Short mmCIF file of C-alpha atoms in Angstrom, two decimals:
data_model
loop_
_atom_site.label_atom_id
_atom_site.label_comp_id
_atom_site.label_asym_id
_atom_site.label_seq_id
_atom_site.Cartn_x
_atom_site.Cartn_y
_atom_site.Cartn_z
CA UNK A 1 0.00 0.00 0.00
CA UNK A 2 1.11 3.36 0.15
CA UNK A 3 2.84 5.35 2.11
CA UNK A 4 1.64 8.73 3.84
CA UNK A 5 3.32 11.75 5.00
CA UNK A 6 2.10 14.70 6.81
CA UNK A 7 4.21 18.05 6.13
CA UNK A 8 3.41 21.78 7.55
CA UNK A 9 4.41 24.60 9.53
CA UNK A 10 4.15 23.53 13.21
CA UNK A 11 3.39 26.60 14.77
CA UNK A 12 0.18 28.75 13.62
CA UNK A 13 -0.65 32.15 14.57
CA UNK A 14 -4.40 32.36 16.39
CA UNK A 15 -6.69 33.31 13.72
CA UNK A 16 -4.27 32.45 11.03
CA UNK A 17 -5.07 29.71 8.26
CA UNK A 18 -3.31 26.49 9.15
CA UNK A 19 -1.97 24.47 6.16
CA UNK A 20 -0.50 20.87 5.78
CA UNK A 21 0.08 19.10 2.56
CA UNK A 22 -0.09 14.73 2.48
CA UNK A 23 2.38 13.23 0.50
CA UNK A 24 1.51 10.19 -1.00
CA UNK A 25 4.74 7.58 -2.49
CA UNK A 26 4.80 4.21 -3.60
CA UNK A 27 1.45 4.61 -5.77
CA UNK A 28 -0.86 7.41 -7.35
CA UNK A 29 -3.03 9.56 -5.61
CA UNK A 30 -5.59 8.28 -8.49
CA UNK A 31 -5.12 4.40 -6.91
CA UNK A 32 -7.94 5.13 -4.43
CA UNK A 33 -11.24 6.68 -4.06
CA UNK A 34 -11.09 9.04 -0.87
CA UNK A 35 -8.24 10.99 1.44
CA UNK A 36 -8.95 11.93 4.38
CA UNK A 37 -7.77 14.22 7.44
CA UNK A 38 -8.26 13.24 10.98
CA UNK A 39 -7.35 15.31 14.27
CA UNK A 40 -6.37 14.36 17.97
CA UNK A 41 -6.35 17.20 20.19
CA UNK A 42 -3.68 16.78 23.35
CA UNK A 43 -5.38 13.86 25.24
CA UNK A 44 -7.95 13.72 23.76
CA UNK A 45 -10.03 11.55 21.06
CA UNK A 46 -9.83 11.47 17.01
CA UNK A 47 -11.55 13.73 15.21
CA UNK A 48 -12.47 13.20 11.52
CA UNK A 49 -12.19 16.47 9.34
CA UNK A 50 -12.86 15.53 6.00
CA UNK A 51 -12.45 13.79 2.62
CA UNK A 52 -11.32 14.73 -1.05
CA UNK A 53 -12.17 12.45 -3.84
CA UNK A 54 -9.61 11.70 -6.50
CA UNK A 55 -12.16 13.48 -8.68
CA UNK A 56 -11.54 16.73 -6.17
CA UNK A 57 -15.47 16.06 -4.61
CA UNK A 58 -15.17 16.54 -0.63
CA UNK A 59 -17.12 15.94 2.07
CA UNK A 60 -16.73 17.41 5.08
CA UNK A 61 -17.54 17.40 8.89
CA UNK A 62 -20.47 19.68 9.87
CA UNK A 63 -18.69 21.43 12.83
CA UNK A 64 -15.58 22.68 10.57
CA UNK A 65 -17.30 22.86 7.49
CA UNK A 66 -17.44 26.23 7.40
CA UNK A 67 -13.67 26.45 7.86
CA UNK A 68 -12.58 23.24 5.69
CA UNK A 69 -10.79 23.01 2.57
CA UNK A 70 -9.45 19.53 1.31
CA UNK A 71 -8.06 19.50 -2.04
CA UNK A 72 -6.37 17.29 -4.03
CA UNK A 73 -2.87 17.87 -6.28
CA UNK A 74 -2.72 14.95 -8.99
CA UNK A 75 0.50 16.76 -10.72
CA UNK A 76 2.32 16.42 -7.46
CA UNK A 77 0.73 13.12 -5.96
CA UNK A 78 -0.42 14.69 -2.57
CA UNK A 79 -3.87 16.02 -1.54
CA UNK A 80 -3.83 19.39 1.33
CA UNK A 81 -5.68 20.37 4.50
CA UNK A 82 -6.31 24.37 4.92
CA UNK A 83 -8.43 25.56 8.05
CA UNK A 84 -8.75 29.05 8.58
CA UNK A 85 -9.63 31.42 11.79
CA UNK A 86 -7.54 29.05 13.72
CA UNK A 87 -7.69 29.37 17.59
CA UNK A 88 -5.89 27.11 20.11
CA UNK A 89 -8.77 24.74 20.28
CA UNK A 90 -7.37 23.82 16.65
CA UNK A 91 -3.99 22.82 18.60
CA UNK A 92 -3.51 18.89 17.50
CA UNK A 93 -1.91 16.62 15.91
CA UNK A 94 -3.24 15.98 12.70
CA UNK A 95 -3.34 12.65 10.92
CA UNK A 96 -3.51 11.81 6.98
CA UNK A 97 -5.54 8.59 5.77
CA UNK A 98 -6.92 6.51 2.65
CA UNK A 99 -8.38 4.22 4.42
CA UNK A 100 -8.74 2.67 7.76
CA UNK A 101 -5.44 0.57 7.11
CA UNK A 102 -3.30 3.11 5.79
CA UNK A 103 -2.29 6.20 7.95
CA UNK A 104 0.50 8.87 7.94
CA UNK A 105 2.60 8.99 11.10
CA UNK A 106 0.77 12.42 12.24
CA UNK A 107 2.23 15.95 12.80
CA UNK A 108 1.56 18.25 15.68
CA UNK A 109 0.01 21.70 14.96
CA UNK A 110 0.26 24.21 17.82
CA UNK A 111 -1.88 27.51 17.55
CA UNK A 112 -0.43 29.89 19.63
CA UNK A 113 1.00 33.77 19.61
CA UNK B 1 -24.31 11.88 10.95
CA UNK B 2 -23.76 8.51 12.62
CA UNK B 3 -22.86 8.86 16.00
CA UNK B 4 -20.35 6.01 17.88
CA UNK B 5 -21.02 5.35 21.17
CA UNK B 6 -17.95 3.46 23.24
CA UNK B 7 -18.18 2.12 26.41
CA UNK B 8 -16.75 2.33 28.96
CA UNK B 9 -14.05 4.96 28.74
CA UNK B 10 -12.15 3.52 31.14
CA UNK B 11 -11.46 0.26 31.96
CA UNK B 12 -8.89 -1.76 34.95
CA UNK B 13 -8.05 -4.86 34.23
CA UNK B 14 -5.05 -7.09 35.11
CA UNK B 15 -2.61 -9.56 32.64
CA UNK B 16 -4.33 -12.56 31.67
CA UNK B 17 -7.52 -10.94 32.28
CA UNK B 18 -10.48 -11.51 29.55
CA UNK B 19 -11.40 -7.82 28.10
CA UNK B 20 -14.04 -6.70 25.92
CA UNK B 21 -15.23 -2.80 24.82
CA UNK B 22 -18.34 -1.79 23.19
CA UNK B 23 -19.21 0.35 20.57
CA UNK B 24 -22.59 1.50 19.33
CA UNK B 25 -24.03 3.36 16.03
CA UNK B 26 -26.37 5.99 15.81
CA UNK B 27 -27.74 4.10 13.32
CA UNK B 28 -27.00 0.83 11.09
CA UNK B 29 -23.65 0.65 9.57
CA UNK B 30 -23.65 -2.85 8.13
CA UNK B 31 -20.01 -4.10 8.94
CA UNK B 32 -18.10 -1.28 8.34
CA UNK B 33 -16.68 -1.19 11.64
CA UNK B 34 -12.45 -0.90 12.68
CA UNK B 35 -10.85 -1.16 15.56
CA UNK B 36 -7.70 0.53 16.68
CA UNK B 37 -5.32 0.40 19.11
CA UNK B 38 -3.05 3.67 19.90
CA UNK B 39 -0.45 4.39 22.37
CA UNK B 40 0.88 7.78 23.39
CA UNK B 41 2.66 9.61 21.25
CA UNK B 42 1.72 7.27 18.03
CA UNK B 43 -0.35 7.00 15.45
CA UNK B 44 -3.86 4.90 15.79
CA UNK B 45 -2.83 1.18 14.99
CA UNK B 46 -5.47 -0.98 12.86
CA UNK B 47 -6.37 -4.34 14.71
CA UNK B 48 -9.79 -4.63 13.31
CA UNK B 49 -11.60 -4.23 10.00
CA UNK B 50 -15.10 -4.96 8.51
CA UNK B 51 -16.11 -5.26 12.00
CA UNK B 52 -14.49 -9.07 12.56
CA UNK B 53 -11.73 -9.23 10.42
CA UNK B 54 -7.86 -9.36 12.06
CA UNK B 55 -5.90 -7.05 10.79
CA UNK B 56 -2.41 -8.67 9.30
CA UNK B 57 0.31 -9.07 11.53
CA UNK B 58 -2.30 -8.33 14.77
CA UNK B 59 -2.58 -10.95 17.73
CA UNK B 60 -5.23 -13.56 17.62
CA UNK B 61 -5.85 -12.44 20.97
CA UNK B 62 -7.71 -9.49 19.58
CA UNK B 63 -11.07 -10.31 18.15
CA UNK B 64 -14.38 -8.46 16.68
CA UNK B 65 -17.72 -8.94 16.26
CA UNK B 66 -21.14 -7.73 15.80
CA UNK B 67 -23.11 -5.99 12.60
CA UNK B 68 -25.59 -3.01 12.07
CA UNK B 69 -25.17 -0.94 15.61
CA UNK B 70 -23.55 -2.96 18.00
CA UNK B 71 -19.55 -3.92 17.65
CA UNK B 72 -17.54 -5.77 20.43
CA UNK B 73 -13.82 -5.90 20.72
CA UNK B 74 -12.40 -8.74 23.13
CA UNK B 75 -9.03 -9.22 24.32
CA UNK B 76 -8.74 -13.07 25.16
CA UNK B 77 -5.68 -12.84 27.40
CA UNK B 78 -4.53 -9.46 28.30
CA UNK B 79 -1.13 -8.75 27.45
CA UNK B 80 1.54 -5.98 29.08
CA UNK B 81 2.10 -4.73 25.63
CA UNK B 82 -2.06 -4.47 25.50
CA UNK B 83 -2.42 -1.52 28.06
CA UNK B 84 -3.28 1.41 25.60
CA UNK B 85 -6.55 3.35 24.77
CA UNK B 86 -8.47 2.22 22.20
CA UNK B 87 -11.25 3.30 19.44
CA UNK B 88 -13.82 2.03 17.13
CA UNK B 89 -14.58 3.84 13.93
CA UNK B 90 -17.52 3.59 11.62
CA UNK B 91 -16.51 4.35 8.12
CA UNK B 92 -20.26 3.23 6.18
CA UNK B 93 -20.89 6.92 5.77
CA UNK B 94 -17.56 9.14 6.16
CA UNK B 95 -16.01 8.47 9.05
CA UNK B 96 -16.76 8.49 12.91
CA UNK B 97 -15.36 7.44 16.01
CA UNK B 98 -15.83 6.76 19.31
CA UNK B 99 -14.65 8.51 22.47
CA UNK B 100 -11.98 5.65 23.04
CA UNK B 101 -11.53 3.52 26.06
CA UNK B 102 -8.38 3.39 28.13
CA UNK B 103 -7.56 0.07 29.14
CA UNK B 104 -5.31 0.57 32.75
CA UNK B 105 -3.43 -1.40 34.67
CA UNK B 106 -5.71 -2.90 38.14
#
């Protein structure tokens, strides 16, 4: 299967626009339907954010919706998360997925001043 | 949106012990149910799939069951290496999970 990896600034200003791209290797973004971004607060559980079909559809959770974009780049095999207004409740470490077998190793966004 | 339920969030148990968590859906989602284990510091690790099946290279110690809104994940014979929190996910309509339970040492 293939491999994920999470890249992004690590430190976001509060009300900033937080941005992380998911590299995908070892296959083509096209070699499955839906990528997805999940979130884990410190401590607590996973959230899911949303999904981007290979066809650049999304779906996306109700309570970030309005701040959600998921979008996928087929020239350069990776799909990217961008939430804006960011306040420290957004603090997490944020997870990219294709399925449930198939997970990037995470990176930690911290939303601080 | 489908809803998961997990109970309880935290459980004691001792080695050897027999262990089993619950999950429940809002609403039927056939068997499109995982499992995962995670530890601190790591990335959510797949045990269970399609509600029952063991994921490669996972324990037979670990075993699912159930279909439409109610999921069970037992433990045969807790293991050191087993104390960890742990979540169920439904992923028949985008994806949800549970709350996780937090399987400590008695």
């Amino acid at each position: 299967q293939v491999q994920l990896q999470e890249s992004g600034p690590g430190l976001v200003k509060p009300s900033g626009t937080l941005s992380l791209t998911c590299a995908v290797s070892g296959g083509s973004i096209t070699g499955s339907d839906w990528w997805s971004w999940v979130r884990q607060p410190p401590g607590k559980g996973l959230e899911w954010i949303g999904e981007v079909h290979r066809s650049g559809s999304t779906n996306y959770n109700p309570s970030l919706k309005s701040r959600v974009t998921i979008y996928v780049d087929k020239s350069n095999n990776q799909f990217s998360l961008k939430l804006t207004s960011v306040t420290a409740a957004d603090t997490a470490v944020y997870y990219c997925a294709n399925t449930p077998h198939n997970w990037g190793q995470g990176t930690l966004v911290t939303a601080s001043s | 949106d489908i809803q998961m339920t997990q109970s309880p969030s935290t459980l004691s148990a001792s080695v050897g012990d027999r262990v089993t968590i619950t999950c429940r859906a809002s609403q039927s989602i056939n068997s499109w149910l995982a499992w995962y284990q995670q530890k601190p510091g790591k990335a959510p690790k797949l045990l269970i799939y399609k509600a029952s099946s063991l994921e490669s290279g996972v324990p037979s110690r670990f075993s699912g069951s159930g279909s439409g809104t109610e999921f069970t994940l037992t433990i045969s014979s807790l293991q050191p290496d087993d104390f960890a929190t742990y979540y169920c996910q439904q992923y028949n309509n985008y994806w949800t999970f549970g709350q996780g339970t937090k399987v400590e040492i008695k």
